[in-house]
Tab-separated table of C-alpha atoms and ligand atoms in Angstrom:
chain	number	residue	atom	x	y	z
Q	1	MET	CA	11.802	-58.471	6.446
Q	2	ILE	CA	8.772	-56.269	6.463
Q	3	VAL	CA	5.463	-57.692	5.070
Q	4	THR	CA	3.354	-55.042	3.382
Q	5	ASN	CA	1.417	-57.534	0.857
Q	6	ILE	CA	-0.979	-59.876	2.883
Q	7	PRO	CA	-3.128	-61.974	0.548
Q	8	ARG	CA	-6.726	-61.322	1.196
Q	9	ARG	CA	-7.975	-64.495	0.068
Q	10	GLY	CA	-10.016	-66.378	2.882
Q	11	ILE	CA	-10.057	-63.464	4.880
Q	12	GLU	CA	-13.370	-61.815	6.090
Q	13	VAL	CA	-13.100	-58.122	6.084
Q	14	GLN	CA	-15.132	-56.122	8.333
Q	15	ALA	CA	-15.129	-52.643	9.209
Q	16	GLU	CA	-14.350	-52.732	13.066
Q	17	SER	CA	-15.442	-50.181	15.690
Q	18	ARG	CA	-12.546	-47.669	16.384
Q	19	SER	CA	-14.504	-46.177	18.948
Q	20	ARG	CA	-13.244	-45.866	22.727
Q	21	PRO	CA	-13.818	-48.715	25.150
Q	22	SER	CA	-17.447	-48.714	26.618
Q	23	GLU	CA	-18.372	-50.138	29.786
Q	24	THR	CA	-22.108	-50.790	28.651
Q	25	LYS	CA	-21.458	-52.330	25.295
Q	26	PRO	CA	-21.212	-56.201	24.760
Q	27	VAL	CA	-17.659	-57.422	24.593
Q	28	PRO	CA	-16.920	-59.533	21.754
Q	29	VAL	CA	-14.762	-62.683	22.212
Q	30	ARG	CA	-13.190	-64.370	19.290
Q	31	PHE	CA	-11.811	-67.549	18.833
Q	32	TRP	CA	-8.912	-67.882	16.626
Q	33	GLY	CA	-7.387	-71.147	17.828
Q	34	THR	CA	-9.196	-73.762	19.939
Q	35	ARG	CA	-7.156	-76.897	19.770
Q	36	GLY	CA	-4.539	-78.236	22.327
Q	37	SER	CA	-0.904	-79.432	22.267
Q	38	ILE	CA	-0.583	-79.346	18.513
Q	39	PRO	CA	-2.183	-78.131	15.107
Q	40	ALA	CA	-4.776	-80.751	14.061
Q	41	PRO	CA	-5.876	-79.745	10.466
Q	42	LEU	CA	-8.488	-81.984	8.637
Q	43	GLY	CA	-7.201	-84.700	6.522
Q	44	PRO	CA	-8.602	-86.059	3.244
Q	45	ALA	CA	-10.443	-88.719	5.030
Q	46	ASP	CA	-11.995	-86.417	7.251
Q	47	VAL	CA	-13.537	-84.401	4.443
Q	48	ARG	CA	-14.581	-87.386	2.627
Q	49	GLY	CA	-16.203	-88.752	5.760
Q	50	LYS	CA	-18.230	-85.349	6.070
Q	51	ILE	CA	-19.123	-85.447	2.302
Q	52	ARG	CA	-20.415	-89.092	2.923
Q	53	GLU	CA	-22.445	-88.025	6.080
Q	54	ALA	CA	-24.204	-85.105	4.260
Q	55	LEU	CA	-24.991	-86.890	1.076
Q	56	LEU	CA	-26.451	-89.676	3.114
Q	57	ALA	CA	-28.425	-87.332	5.108
Q	58	ALA	CA	-29.677	-85.359	1.743
Q	59	CYS	CA	-31.040	-88.704	0.381
Q	60	ARG	CA	-34.099	-88.124	2.455
Q	61	PHE	CA	-34.526	-84.596	1.017
Q	62	GLY	CA	-35.551	-83.656	-2.462
Q	63	LEU	CA	-32.991	-80.784	-2.965
Q	64	SER	CA	-33.745	-79.213	-6.340
Q	65	ASP	CA	-31.936	-75.989	-5.932
Q	66	PRO	CA	-29.275	-73.777	-4.166
Q	67	ALA	CA	-31.697	-72.331	-1.728
Q	68	SER	CA	-33.035	-75.745	-0.686
Q	69	VAL	CA	-29.417	-76.895	-0.507
Q	70	ASP	CA	-28.362	-74.168	1.983
Q	71	GLY	CA	-31.231	-74.546	3.979
Q	72	PHE	CA	-30.658	-78.377	4.452
Q	73	ILE	CA	-27.025	-77.578	5.362
Q	74	GLU	CA	-28.032	-74.960	8.024
Q	75	ARG	CA	-31.007	-76.708	9.574
Q	76	GLU	CA	-30.234	-80.554	8.840
Q	77	LEU	CA	-26.402	-81.166	9.354
Q	78	PRO	CA	-24.618	-81.319	12.701
Q	79	PHE	CA	-21.869	-78.709	13.228
Q	80	SER	CA	-19.568	-81.488	12.965
Q	81	VAL	CA	-20.593	-82.467	9.575
Q	82	ARG	CA	-21.102	-78.901	8.086
Q	83	GLY	CA	-18.065	-77.235	9.839
Q	84	THR	CA	-15.128	-78.112	11.831
Q	85	PHE	CA	-14.013	-77.085	15.044
Q	86	GLY	CA	-10.573	-76.183	13.517
Q	87	GLY	CA	-6.969	-77.338	14.064
Q	88	ASN	CA	-5.287	-73.978	15.133
Q	89	THR	CA	-3.840	-73.978	18.778
Q	90	SER	CA	-4.713	-71.431	21.565
Q	91	CYS	CA	-5.239	-68.120	20.735
Q	92	VAL	CA	-8.589	-65.785	21.852
Q	93	GLU	CA	-9.252	-62.187	21.282
Q	94	ILE	CA	-11.307	-60.416	23.784
Q	95	GLY	CA	-12.395	-57.099	22.137
Q	96	ALA	CA	-11.493	-54.094	23.732
Q	97	GLY	CA	-13.494	-51.657	21.310
Q	98	GLY	CA	-10.755	-49.072	21.179
Q	99	ASP	CA	-7.387	-48.605	19.443
Q	100	GLU	CA	-5.885	-51.723	21.502
Q	101	TYR	CA	-6.466	-55.513	21.203
Q	102	LEU	CA	-6.317	-58.040	23.853
Q	103	LEU	CA	-5.287	-61.424	22.949
Q	104	CYS	CA	-4.656	-64.614	25.220
Q	105	ASP	CA	-1.857	-66.865	23.907
Q	106	LEU	CA	-0.112	-66.631	20.617
Q	107	GLY	CA	-0.669	-70.330	19.495
Q	108	THR	CA	-1.160	-71.020	15.441
Q	109	GLY	CA	-4.563	-69.003	15.467
Q	110	VAL	CA	-2.726	-65.603	15.883
Q	111	ARG	CA	-1.862	-65.778	12.160
Q	112	GLU	CA	-5.281	-65.533	11.001
Q	113	PHE	CA	-5.931	-62.839	13.561
Q	114	GLY	CA	-2.897	-60.858	12.332
Q	115	ASN	CA	-3.909	-61.136	8.719
Q	116	ARG	CA	-7.252	-60.163	9.656
Q	117	VAL	CA	-6.386	-56.764	11.216
Q	118	ILE	CA	-4.126	-55.842	8.460
Q	119	ALA	CA	-6.864	-56.893	5.925
Q	120	ALA	CA	-9.267	-54.737	7.790
Q	121	HIS	CA	-7.129	-51.554	8.340
Q	122	GLY	CA	-4.416	-51.664	5.965
Q	123	PRO	CA	-0.671	-52.276	6.808
Q	124	ALA	CA	0.314	-48.826	7.556
Q	125	GLU	CA	-2.286	-48.190	10.651
Q	126	PRO	CA	-0.363	-48.879	13.747
Q	127	HIS	CA	-1.844	-50.846	16.531
Q	128	VAL	CA	-1.154	-51.985	20.079
Q	129	PHE	CA	-1.344	-55.761	20.881
Q	130	ASN	CA	-1.756	-56.475	24.516
Q	131	VAL	CA	-0.760	-60.165	24.659
Q	132	PHE	CA	-1.452	-62.459	27.737
Q	133	LEU	CA	0.397	-65.706	28.016
Q	134	SER	CA	-0.609	-68.583	29.899
Q	135	HIS	CA	2.751	-69.983	29.609
Q	136	VAL	CA	5.452	-70.956	27.247
Q	137	HIS	CA	4.711	-74.388	26.053
Q	138	TRP	CA	4.819	-74.288	22.395
Q	139	ASP	CA	1.502	-74.556	21.382
Q	140	HIS	CA	0.810	-71.443	23.209
Q	141	ILE	CA	3.646	-69.252	21.345
Q	142	MET	CA	4.247	-71.092	17.989
Q	143	GLY	CA	2.069	-68.591	16.000
Q	144	PHE	CA	3.985	-65.715	16.878
Q	145	PRO	CA	6.862	-65.978	14.062
Q	146	PHE	CA	3.745	-65.601	11.679
Q	147	PHE	CA	2.190	-62.894	13.266
Q	148	ALA	CA	2.086	-60.422	10.356
Q	149	PRO	CA	1.952	-57.127	12.491
Q	150	ALA	CA	5.132	-57.963	14.173
Q	151	TYR	CA	7.014	-57.291	10.946
Q	152	ILE	CA	5.504	-53.851	10.573
Q	153	ARG	CA	7.196	-50.830	12.005
Q	154	GLY	CA	4.909	-48.504	14.191
Q	155	ASN	CA	3.092	-51.712	15.822
Q	156	ARG	CA	3.359	-52.059	19.343
Q	157	ILE	CA	3.367	-55.797	20.812
Q	158	ARG	CA	2.978	-55.996	24.646
Q	159	ILE	CA	3.353	-59.476	26.020
Q	160	HIS	CA	2.291	-59.955	29.274
Q	161	GLY	CA	2.678	-62.960	31.515
Q	162	CYS	CA	4.018	-64.004	35.393
Q	163	HIS	CA	6.879	-66.022	33.891
Q	164	LYS	CA	10.483	-65.130	34.421
Q	165	GLY	CA	11.483	-66.560	31.129
Q	166	LEU	CA	8.959	-65.231	28.909
Q	167	ARG	CA	11.451	-63.234	26.860
Q	168	GLU	CA	13.861	-66.114	26.666
Q	169	ALA	CA	11.487	-68.627	25.183
Q	170	MET	CA	10.314	-66.310	22.804
Q	171	LEU	CA	13.711	-65.475	21.700
Q	172	ARG	CA	14.857	-69.081	21.656
Q	173	GLN	CA	11.828	-70.109	19.506
Q	174	GLN	CA	12.959	-67.732	16.660
Q	175	SER	CA	16.712	-68.410	16.951
Q	176	ASP	CA	19.067	-69.976	14.462
Q	177	PRO	CA	18.382	-72.619	12.981
Q	178	CYS	CA	14.787	-72.937	13.970
Q	179	PHE	CA	13.567	-69.900	12.022
Q	180	PRO	CA	15.255	-67.490	9.632
Q	181	VAL	CA	14.082	-64.217	11.390
Q	182	PRO	CA	15.646	-63.626	14.934
Q	183	PHE	CA	13.103	-62.097	17.223
Q	184	GLY	CA	15.431	-59.229	17.559
Q	185	ALA	CA	14.930	-58.097	14.022
Q	186	LEU	CA	11.464	-57.728	14.125
Q	187	PRO	CA	10.332	-54.058	13.087
Q	188	ALA	CA	7.676	-53.815	15.473
Q	189	GLU	CA	8.342	-52.345	19.151
Q	190	ILE	CA	8.028	-55.527	21.388
Q	191	GLU	CA	8.137	-55.192	25.401
Q	192	PHE	CA	7.543	-57.862	27.738
Q	193	VAL	CA	5.336	-56.633	30.835
Q	194	GLU	CA	5.925	-59.229	34.249
Q	195	LEU	CA	2.581	-59.340	36.189
Q	196	GLU	CA	2.366	-60.827	39.805
Q	197	PRO	CA	-0.657	-63.183	40.302
Q	198	GLY	CA	-3.678	-61.596	42.389
Q	199	VAL	CA	-2.904	-58.137	41.299
Q	200	ASP	CA	-5.322	-56.041	39.223
Q	201	TYR	CA	-3.695	-54.280	36.397
Q	202	PRO	CA	-5.609	-51.772	33.967
Q	203	VAL	CA	-4.930	-52.947	30.479
Q	204	GLY	CA	-6.820	-51.859	27.372
Q	205	GLY	CA	-10.163	-50.918	29.542
Q	206	PHE	CA	-10.103	-53.929	31.522
Q	207	SER	CA	-9.117	-54.982	34.933
Q	208	VAL	CA	-6.872	-58.236	34.715
Q	209	ARG	CA	-5.925	-60.350	37.297
Q	210	ALA	CA	-3.873	-63.600	37.017
Q	211	ILE	CA	-3.791	-66.950	39.145
Q	212	ARG	CA	-1.196	-69.625	39.191
Q	213	GLN	CA	-2.540	-72.904	37.689
Q	214	PHE	CA	-1.510	-76.661	38.075
Q	215	HIS	CA	0.410	-77.759	35.005
Q	216	GLU	CA	3.864	-78.611	34.414
Q	217	GLY	CA	5.557	-75.590	32.962
Q	218	GLU	CA	3.786	-73.023	35.346
Q	219	SER	CA	0.676	-71.842	33.743
Q	220	TYR	CA	-1.502	-68.862	34.488
Q	221	GLY	CA	-5.345	-68.184	34.143
Q	222	TYR	CA	-6.430	-64.426	33.466
Q	223	ARG	CA	-9.678	-62.715	34.667
Q	224	PHE	CA	-10.681	-59.760	32.528
Q	225	SER	CA	-13.356	-57.440	34.158
Q	226	ARG	CA	-15.067	-54.408	32.951
Q	227	GLY	CA	-18.392	-52.769	33.710
Q	228	GLY	CA	-19.483	-55.565	35.760
Q	229	LYS	CA	-18.798	-58.258	33.283
Q	230	ALA	CA	-15.909	-61.074	33.723
Q	231	ILE	CA	-14.407	-63.392	31.264
Q	232	VAL	CA	-11.970	-65.844	32.316
Q	233	TYR	CA	-9.214	-67.398	30.163
Q	234	SER	CA	-8.023	-70.671	31.824
Q	235	THR	CA	-6.407	-73.066	29.959
Q	236	ASP	CA	-3.808	-75.848	30.705
Q	237	CYS	CA	-4.763	-76.240	34.373
Q	238	GLU	CA	-5.497	-79.748	35.962
Q	239	HIS	CA	-8.292	-79.552	38.349
Q	240	LYS	CA	-8.875	-82.557	40.525
Q	241	ALA	CA	-12.492	-83.504	41.358
Q	242	ALA	CA	-11.228	-84.466	44.965
Q	243	VAL	CA	-10.244	-80.628	45.629
Q	244	LEU	CA	-13.314	-79.156	44.494
Q	245	ASP	CA	-15.235	-77.310	47.485
Q	246	PRO	CA	-16.205	-73.623	47.901
Q	247	SER	CA	-12.892	-72.658	49.383
Q	248	TYR	CA	-11.082	-73.968	46.256
Q	249	PRO	CA	-9.192	-70.828	45.004
Q	250	PHE	CA	-10.689	-71.096	41.497
Q	251	VAL	CA	-14.160	-71.068	42.695
Q	252	GLU	CA	-13.338	-67.261	43.761
Q	253	PHE	CA	-11.270	-66.772	40.444
Q	254	PHE	CA	-14.323	-67.872	38.410
Q	255	GLN	CA	-16.856	-66.492	40.664
Q	256	ASN	CA	-19.901	-65.400	38.481
Q	257	ALA	CA	-18.023	-64.792	35.474
Q	258	ASP	CA	-19.912	-64.229	32.210
Q	259	LEU	CA	-17.769	-66.661	30.366
Q	260	VAL	CA	-15.063	-69.066	31.314
Q	261	ILE	CA	-13.141	-70.531	28.615
Q	262	PHE	CA	-11.548	-73.718	30.009
Q	263	ASP	CA	-9.233	-76.478	29.494
Q	264	ALA	CA	-11.594	-79.472	29.236
Q	265	MET	CA	-8.928	-81.740	26.967
Q	266	TYR	CA	-9.859	-84.967	28.369
Q	267	SER	CA	-12.787	-87.136	29.045
Q	268	LEU	CA	-13.285	-88.023	32.933
Q	269	ALA	CA	-11.952	-91.721	32.372
Q	270	GLU	CA	-8.829	-90.315	30.972
Q	271	ALA	CA	-8.182	-87.584	33.581
Q	272	VAL	CA	-8.327	-89.909	36.442
Q	273	SER	CA	-6.239	-93.011	34.699
Q	274	VAL	CA	-3.983	-92.959	32.026
Q	275	LYS	CA	-3.786	-89.160	31.486
Q	276	GLU	CA	-3.780	-88.240	35.180
Q	277	ASP	CA	-1.081	-85.661	36.063
Q	278	TRP	CA	-0.690	-84.846	32.466
Q	279	GLY	CA	-2.011	-81.227	33.403
Q	280	HIS	CA	-5.368	-80.963	31.843
Q	281	SER	CA	-8.886	-81.141	33.062
Q	282	SER	CA	-12.028	-83.281	32.084
Q	283	ASN	CA	-15.333	-81.705	30.763
Q	284	ILE	CA	-16.880	-83.253	34.113
Q	285	VAL	CA	-14.689	-81.173	36.526
Q	286	ALA	CA	-15.330	-78.177	34.070
Q	287	VAL	CA	-19.196	-78.060	34.832
Q	288	GLU	CA	-18.659	-78.849	38.520
Q	289	LEU	CA	-16.339	-76.001	39.032
Q	290	ALA	CA	-18.432	-73.671	36.935
Q	291	GLN	CA	-21.714	-74.773	38.971
Q	292	LEU	CA	-19.680	-73.885	42.261
Q	293	ALA	CA	-18.408	-70.630	40.978
Q	294	LYS	CA	-22.007	-69.801	39.485
Q	295	VAL	CA	-20.480	-69.024	36.021
Q	296	LYS	CA	-22.827	-68.123	33.407
Q	297	ARG	CA	-21.331	-69.743	30.500
Q	298	LEU	CA	-18.736	-72.247	30.161
Q	299	ALA	CA	-16.604	-72.634	26.786
Q	300	LEU	CA	-14.856	-76.234	26.423
Q	301	PHE	CA	-11.484	-75.352	24.952
Q	302	HIS	CA	-7.955	-76.955	24.228
Q	303	HIS	CA	-9.476	-79.674	22.515
Q	304	GLU	CA	-7.430	-83.029	22.296
Q	305	PRO	CA	-5.779	-83.135	18.832
Q	306	ALA	CA	-7.055	-86.660	18.551
Q	307	TYR	CA	-10.191	-85.989	18.714
Q	308	ALA	CA	-12.407	-85.649	15.384
Q	309	ASP	CA	-15.099	-83.235	15.074
Q	310	ALA	CA	-17.646	-85.728	15.920
Q	311	ASP	CA	-15.767	-86.715	19.142
Q	312	ILE	CA	-15.936	-83.101	20.176
Q	313	GLU	CA	-19.464	-82.693	19.457
Q	314	ARG	CA	-20.176	-85.927	21.464
Q	315	VAL	CA	-18.095	-84.505	24.189
Q	316	LEU	CA	-20.237	-81.237	24.309
Q	317	ARG	CA	-23.703	-83.265	24.165
Q	318	GLU	CA	-22.428	-85.413	27.104
Q	319	THR	CA	-21.045	-82.118	29.025
Q	320	ILE	CA	-24.662	-80.601	28.685
Q	321	ARG	CA	-26.354	-83.435	29.873
Q	322	TYR	CA	-24.195	-83.877	32.858
Q	323	GLU	CA	-24.845	-80.086	33.478
Q	324	GLU	CA	-28.584	-80.818	33.279
Q	325	ILE	CA	-28.605	-84.056	35.572
Q	326	SER	CA	-26.309	-82.451	38.141
Q	327	ARG	CA	-27.630	-78.918	38.276
Q	328	ASP	CA	-28.618	-77.556	41.680
Q	329	GLY	CA	-30.627	-74.240	41.043
Q	330	HIS	CA	-28.090	-72.405	38.705
Q	331	ARG	CA	-27.748	-73.073	35.090
Q	332	VAL	CA	-24.637	-73.261	33.466
Q	333	GLU	CA	-24.756	-72.841	29.553
Q	334	VAL	CA	-22.198	-75.059	28.065
Q	335	ILE	CA	-20.795	-74.435	24.691
Q	336	SER	CA	-17.795	-76.022	22.977
Q	337	ALA	CA	-15.435	-73.409	21.449
Q	338	HIS	CA	-14.216	-73.772	17.719
Q	339	ASP	CA	-11.966	-71.640	15.572
Q	340	GLY	CA	-14.056	-68.672	14.152
Q	341	LEU	CA	-16.667	-68.566	16.901
Q	342	GLU	CA	-17.427	-64.980	17.983
Q	343	LEU	CA	-19.514	-64.560	21.006
Q	344	LEU	CA	-20.927	-61.431	22.594
Q	345	VAL	CA	-20.351	-61.210	26.421
G	401	LIG	ZN1	-1.599	-76.179	25.647
G	402	LIG	ZN1	0.694	-76.808	28.496
C-alpha cells in the first residue's frame, strides 16, 4: 500500500526552511498532539457550549461587520471558547531546520504532522524522521499506522528509545487482526536505535540525552541541546512532592532549560489521593520542579482526557497564580500546550 495522494483539505501548506541546522536561529517547537491517555475529540455538546458562550458575550457588543466579529473573537473570547486545546495524543516536533525531522512520540498527532510534510514538499521528496519514544503505552504509538510518510519508499524513519521491546510493540500494534497493513510491509526504511540513559547522542544537529522516569511501563524523558539552548520533553512521569530537593536527578536534567514540556495531567488533590501511583504528575509539582531547576518556560502537557477546554484553562490560570505566589526570585513562564501550538525557543 503506497499513499501518493494525501488530501490537502484542512492542511496549512507553508514553505519550510531546508537550510542546514543553525546553532543561532530560534528552534521552532510544534505541538501536534497534547492530550493524555486517549484521544479526546470535541463532541456536539462542547461545540454548542462554545457557540452559546460566544453569543452571550457578543450580546454586549454591536457587531455589524466581519472585521468587528473577527476582532471580537480575537480580543474578547478566551481560548477555551474561540478554540480548543485539541484531542490528539502525544506528538511534538522539534524543528531541526535541516533535512531531518525530530519527533517526540507517535501519538495520534503524528498523522497530521505526516500529512503536513507531504503537503508542503510533495510525496516524492524523501525525508529522515528521527523519532524519540518516551515509552510504548498505546497513546504514544497509536498514530504510527496512520503516518503517511511510512507508506512512501525512500523515507527513512529512525525510532530511538531506551526500551528493549520497542520493535516488538510497534510490530504487535500493526499485526493481524488489529490492523490490515503489517509493520514489515511498510515501504519506508525503518530502523530502531537503542539509546542508553545518561549518554549524549548527536542527532539532527542536537545533542540528545535520555533519563528514566517514574511510570508503569518504563518511560524516558529527553533533553535536546544545541547552541546553548535546551528543550526537555518529559511526559508520563510521576514526581512526588516529597522528593523534591536540589539533589533530585530531574533538577539537573531540567537545569536552565529554555522549555520543559511536562506531564501535568492531574490536579494536586488528585495526584496525592485517588490517582496517586497512576504514573502522572500535578501542575503544582510541575511549578516546584521548574523553579528548582530555573527553567525559563514550562508547558503543561498530556492533558487529562476528561477535562473540557475550560477545565484546562482553569488549571493554567491556577498554575500561573501558584508560580507567582511561590516565586523566589526566578520567574518561570507557564503556558499550556495545545494541538497546533508553535513556539520559538
Ligand atoms: Zn501517556
Ligand atoms: Zn504511559
